[in-house]
Amino acid sequence: MTQHSVRIWDLPTRIFHWALAASVVGLVITAKVGGNAMEWHFRLGYGVLALLVFRMVWGLMGGRWSRFTSFLYSPMRVLRYLRGSAHAEDSIGHSPLGALSVFALLAVLVAQVATGLLSDDEIAFAGPLTRFVSNAVVGQATGYHKEIGQYLVLGLVGLHLLAIIFYVLVRRQRLVRPMLQGDKLLPAPATPSRDDLTSRAVALVVLALSAALAWWVSSLGAAAGF
């Protein structure tokens, strides 16, 4: 059967994906080590903030299959997928289940970063936004960040990895290589994602602005921690 190589994941999306994965691993390690490693913990936290802001913008203007509209499925579409009546486009970008995983992980990471900005360990590190809210809010944010949020992140990351293993070993779908190279082999032609010099330049500008925003947020407090 003839297969068609189609650019699904543009370079900015691929860089975001692997940078976020590496940052989350770093955040988990530095949080467990504690001590001086917390300096890197909050630096990585600001990095994740910049990456999340970038992804929100790129989800509106990025490549065809990186846009949220390409994997914002209706409940009926998800049910049909679960029942084995998949749409022809369900296996091109994010599948309906994959889309739910992506949105859930992004939401949990946003909550984790937001509560990190409002957290205070009452020892050496405090988020830059703690001085703008009451002690009660700081306490709630700190509690969520340490006792709930980190485990939600770990749980969703674990489920994400298990899903990838399932699709690779059981359904025989290549998911890792396309996220590295950008192209995916499909049984039928599909609309490719735009991934040229112009779109990459736009992505670079968006990333720079996202990083500037994260830096500005970090500057709001003299001692910041995640």
Short mmCIF file of C-alpha atoms in Angstrom, two decimals:
data_model
loop_
_atom_site.label_atom_id
_atom_site.label_comp_id
_atom_site.label_asym_id
_atom_site.label_seq_id
_atom_site.Cartn_x
_atom_site.Cartn_y
_atom_site.Cartn_z
CA MET A 1 0.00 0.00 0.00
CA THR A 2 1.32 3.42 -0.96
CA GLN A 3 2.17 5.65 1.96
CA HIS A 4 2.45 9.42 1.92
CA SER A 5 5.01 11.36 3.93
CA VAL A 6 3.31 14.45 5.38
CA ARG A 7 4.74 17.19 7.59
CA ILE A 8 2.55 16.97 10.68
CA TRP A 9 4.61 18.53 13.47
CA ASP A 10 6.32 21.81 12.66
CA LEU A 11 9.75 22.51 14.15
CA PRO A 12 8.52 24.96 16.84
CA THR A 13 6.04 22.37 18.13
CA ARG A 14 8.71 19.69 18.23
CA ILE A 15 11.14 21.92 20.10
CA PHE A 16 8.39 22.88 22.54
CA HIS A 17 7.50 19.24 23.16
CA TRP A 18 11.03 18.08 23.98
CA ALA A 19 11.95 21.24 25.90
CA LEU A 20 8.84 20.85 28.05
CA ALA A 21 9.58 17.16 28.65
CA ALA A 22 13.15 17.92 29.72
CA SER A 23 12.02 20.81 31.92
CA VAL A 24 9.40 18.70 33.72
CA VAL A 25 12.00 16.01 34.42
CA GLY A 26 14.34 18.69 35.74
CA LEU A 27 11.61 20.17 37.92
CA VAL A 28 10.82 16.79 39.48
CA ILE A 29 14.49 16.04 40.18
CA THR A 30 15.29 19.45 41.66
CA ALA A 31 12.14 19.38 43.82
CA LYS A 32 13.14 16.01 45.28
CA VAL A 33 16.76 17.04 45.85
CA GLY A 34 15.83 20.35 47.47
CA GLY A 35 18.46 22.61 49.03
CA ASN A 36 20.54 24.55 46.53
CA ALA A 37 18.85 22.63 43.70
CA MET A 38 15.79 24.79 44.34
CA GLU A 39 17.60 27.62 42.54
CA TRP A 40 17.39 25.55 39.36
CA HIS A 41 13.90 24.43 40.27
CA PHE A 42 12.49 27.94 40.05
CA ARG A 43 14.57 28.76 36.96
CA LEU A 44 13.09 25.75 35.24
CA GLY A 45 9.68 26.85 36.50
CA TYR A 46 10.02 30.17 34.72
CA GLY A 47 11.18 28.29 31.65
CA VAL A 48 8.01 26.18 31.74
CA LEU A 49 5.96 29.35 32.14
CA ALA A 50 7.52 30.73 28.95
CA LEU A 51 6.94 27.45 27.13
CA LEU A 52 3.29 27.28 28.18
CA VAL A 53 2.63 30.85 27.08
CA PHE A 54 4.31 30.05 23.77
CA ARG A 55 2.17 26.93 23.30
CA MET A 56 -1.05 28.80 24.00
CA VAL A 57 -0.21 31.32 21.29
CA TRP A 58 1.16 28.69 18.90
CA GLY A 59 -2.01 26.69 19.40
CA LEU A 60 -3.82 29.54 17.65
CA MET A 61 -1.37 30.35 14.88
CA GLY A 62 0.98 27.38 14.50
CA GLY A 63 1.06 24.61 11.92
CA ARG A 64 -2.18 22.94 10.82
CA TRP A 65 -1.92 20.00 13.23
CA SER A 66 -0.48 22.03 16.10
CA ARG A 67 -3.51 24.29 16.33
CA PHE A 68 -6.02 23.53 19.06
CA THR A 69 -8.82 23.53 16.52
CA SER A 70 -7.30 20.46 14.85
CA PHE A 71 -7.69 18.33 17.97
CA LEU A 72 -10.60 19.93 19.80
CA TYR A 73 -12.97 16.98 19.44
CA SER A 74 -16.63 16.78 20.37
CA PRO A 75 -17.77 14.23 22.99
CA MET A 76 -19.49 12.22 20.25
CA ARG A 77 -16.28 12.09 18.23
CA VAL A 78 -14.44 10.76 21.28
CA LEU A 79 -17.14 8.15 21.90
CA ARG A 80 -17.04 6.99 18.28
CA TYR A 81 -13.27 6.68 18.54
CA LEU A 82 -13.54 4.59 21.70
CA ARG A 83 -16.11 2.35 20.01
CA GLY A 84 -13.77 1.71 17.11
CA SER A 85 -15.46 4.00 14.60
CA ALA A 86 -12.56 6.37 14.16
CA HIS A 87 -12.67 9.28 11.73
CA ALA A 88 -10.12 9.25 8.92
CA GLU A 89 -8.28 12.21 10.46
CA ASP A 90 -8.13 10.77 13.98
CA SER A 91 -4.74 9.18 13.35
CA ILE A 92 -3.09 12.13 11.61
CA GLY A 93 -2.30 14.50 14.45
CA HIS A 94 -3.49 13.98 18.01
CA SER A 95 -6.11 11.25 18.34
CA PRO A 96 -9.22 12.04 20.43
CA LEU A 97 -7.68 10.30 23.46
CA GLY A 98 -4.32 11.92 22.79
CA ALA A 99 -6.01 15.31 22.61
CA LEU A 100 -7.62 14.78 26.02
CA SER A 101 -4.21 13.87 27.41
CA VAL A 102 -2.61 16.99 25.92
CA PHE A 103 -5.28 19.36 27.23
CA ALA A 104 -5.25 17.73 30.68
CA LEU A 105 -1.47 17.92 30.94
CA LEU A 106 -1.37 21.55 29.80
CA ALA A 107 -4.09 22.46 32.31
CA VAL A 108 -2.32 20.73 35.19
CA LEU A 109 1.01 22.34 34.27
CA VAL A 110 -0.61 25.78 34.11
CA ALA A 111 -2.08 25.21 37.56
CA GLN A 112 1.27 23.97 38.89
CA VAL A 113 3.16 26.98 37.56
CA ALA A 114 0.47 29.40 38.75
CA THR A 115 0.48 28.00 42.28
CA GLY A 116 4.28 28.00 42.21
CA LEU A 117 4.19 31.73 41.61
CA LEU A 118 2.04 32.05 44.74
CA SER A 119 3.89 29.55 46.94
CA ASP A 120 6.11 30.17 49.96
CA ASP A 121 8.13 27.45 51.71
CA GLU A 122 8.67 29.82 54.68
CA ILE A 123 12.39 29.04 54.58
CA ALA A 124 14.21 30.51 51.62
CA PHE A 125 11.95 30.62 48.58
CA ALA A 126 8.78 32.51 47.79
CA GLY A 127 6.98 33.00 44.52
CA PRO A 128 7.09 36.49 43.01
CA LEU A 129 3.33 36.95 43.30
CA THR A 130 3.00 36.12 47.00
CA ARG A 131 3.17 39.78 47.99
CA PHE A 132 0.07 40.52 45.95
CA VAL A 133 -2.25 38.08 47.74
CA SER A 134 -3.27 37.22 51.28
CA ASN A 135 -1.51 34.69 53.50
CA ALA A 136 -4.53 32.42 53.18
CA VAL A 137 -4.17 32.31 49.38
CA VAL A 138 -0.44 31.70 49.69
CA GLY A 139 -1.10 28.82 52.05
CA GLN A 140 -3.68 27.25 49.75
CA ALA A 141 -1.44 27.65 46.70
CA THR A 142 1.53 26.17 48.54
CA GLY A 143 -0.53 23.22 49.75
CA TYR A 144 -1.84 22.47 46.27
CA HIS A 145 1.59 22.89 44.67
CA LYS A 146 3.35 20.51 47.06
CA GLU A 147 0.65 18.03 48.02
CA ILE A 148 -1.61 17.75 44.97
CA GLY A 149 -0.27 19.40 41.84
CA GLN A 150 3.05 17.59 41.61
CA TYR A 151 1.34 14.21 41.84
CA LEU A 152 -1.21 15.16 39.21
CA VAL A 153 1.66 16.10 36.89
CA LEU A 154 3.48 12.84 37.59
CA GLY A 155 0.31 10.83 37.10
CA LEU A 156 -0.58 12.44 33.78
CA VAL A 157 3.00 12.14 32.51
CA GLY A 158 2.91 8.46 33.45
CA LEU A 159 -0.38 7.94 31.62
CA HIS A 160 1.00 9.81 28.62
CA LEU A 161 4.01 7.51 28.46
CA LEU A 162 1.86 4.39 28.87
CA ALA A 163 -0.40 5.59 26.04
CA ILE A 164 2.61 6.06 23.77
CA ILE A 165 3.84 2.55 24.59
CA PHE A 166 0.37 1.14 23.88
CA TYR A 167 0.08 2.84 20.50
CA VAL A 168 3.60 1.84 19.50
CA LEU A 169 3.49 -1.79 20.62
CA VAL A 170 -0.19 -2.69 20.21
CA ARG A 171 -1.49 -0.44 17.44
CA ARG A 172 1.84 -0.31 15.65
CA GLN A 173 1.71 3.45 15.20
CA ARG A 174 4.91 5.48 15.07
CA LEU A 175 4.53 8.40 17.43
CA VAL A 176 8.06 9.23 18.57
CA ARG A 177 9.78 9.51 15.18
CA PRO A 178 7.28 12.07 13.78
CA MET A 179 7.78 14.22 16.88
CA LEU A 180 11.52 14.09 16.18
CA GLN A 181 11.53 14.48 12.40
CA GLY A 182 8.18 16.19 11.82
CA ASP A 183 6.94 13.90 9.03
CA LYS A 184 4.46 11.06 9.36
CA LEU A 185 3.71 8.22 6.96
CA LEU A 186 -0.01 8.14 6.20
CA PRO A 187 -2.15 5.83 4.04
CA ALA A 188 -3.75 8.82 2.30
CA PRO A 189 -2.66 12.39 1.50
CA ALA A 190 -3.39 15.03 4.15
CA THR A 191 -2.99 18.76 4.53
CA PRO A 192 0.55 19.37 5.85
CA SER A 193 1.48 21.79 8.59
CA ARG A 194 3.23 24.93 7.47
CA ASP A 195 6.85 24.71 8.53
CA ASP A 196 8.91 27.18 6.52
CA LEU A 197 11.41 29.88 7.45
CA THR A 198 8.70 32.50 7.85
CA SER A 199 6.63 30.44 10.28
CA ARG A 200 9.75 29.52 12.23
CA ALA A 201 10.75 33.18 12.45
CA VAL A 202 7.28 34.03 13.76
CA ALA A 203 7.61 31.24 16.33
CA LEU A 204 10.96 32.64 17.43
CA VAL A 205 9.39 36.05 18.01
CA VAL A 206 6.52 34.47 19.97
CA LEU A 207 9.01 32.51 22.08
CA ALA A 208 11.08 35.63 22.75
CA LEU A 209 8.00 37.53 23.89
CA SER A 210 6.93 34.58 26.05
CA ALA A 211 10.39 34.46 27.64
CA ALA A 212 10.24 38.22 28.25
CA LEU A 213 6.90 37.80 30.00
CA ALA A 214 8.29 35.01 32.19
CA TRP A 215 11.31 37.16 33.05
CA TRP A 216 9.05 40.08 33.97
CA VAL A 217 6.99 37.85 36.24
CA SER A 218 10.16 36.59 37.91
CA SER A 219 11.27 40.16 38.55
CA LEU A 220 8.16 40.93 40.59
CA GLY A 221 9.62 39.28 43.66
CA ALA A 222 13.05 39.57 45.21
CA ALA A 223 13.08 35.90 46.21
CA ALA A 224 11.15 33.58 43.91
CA GLY A 225 10.64 29.86 44.10
CA PHE A 226 8.66 27.15 42.40
#
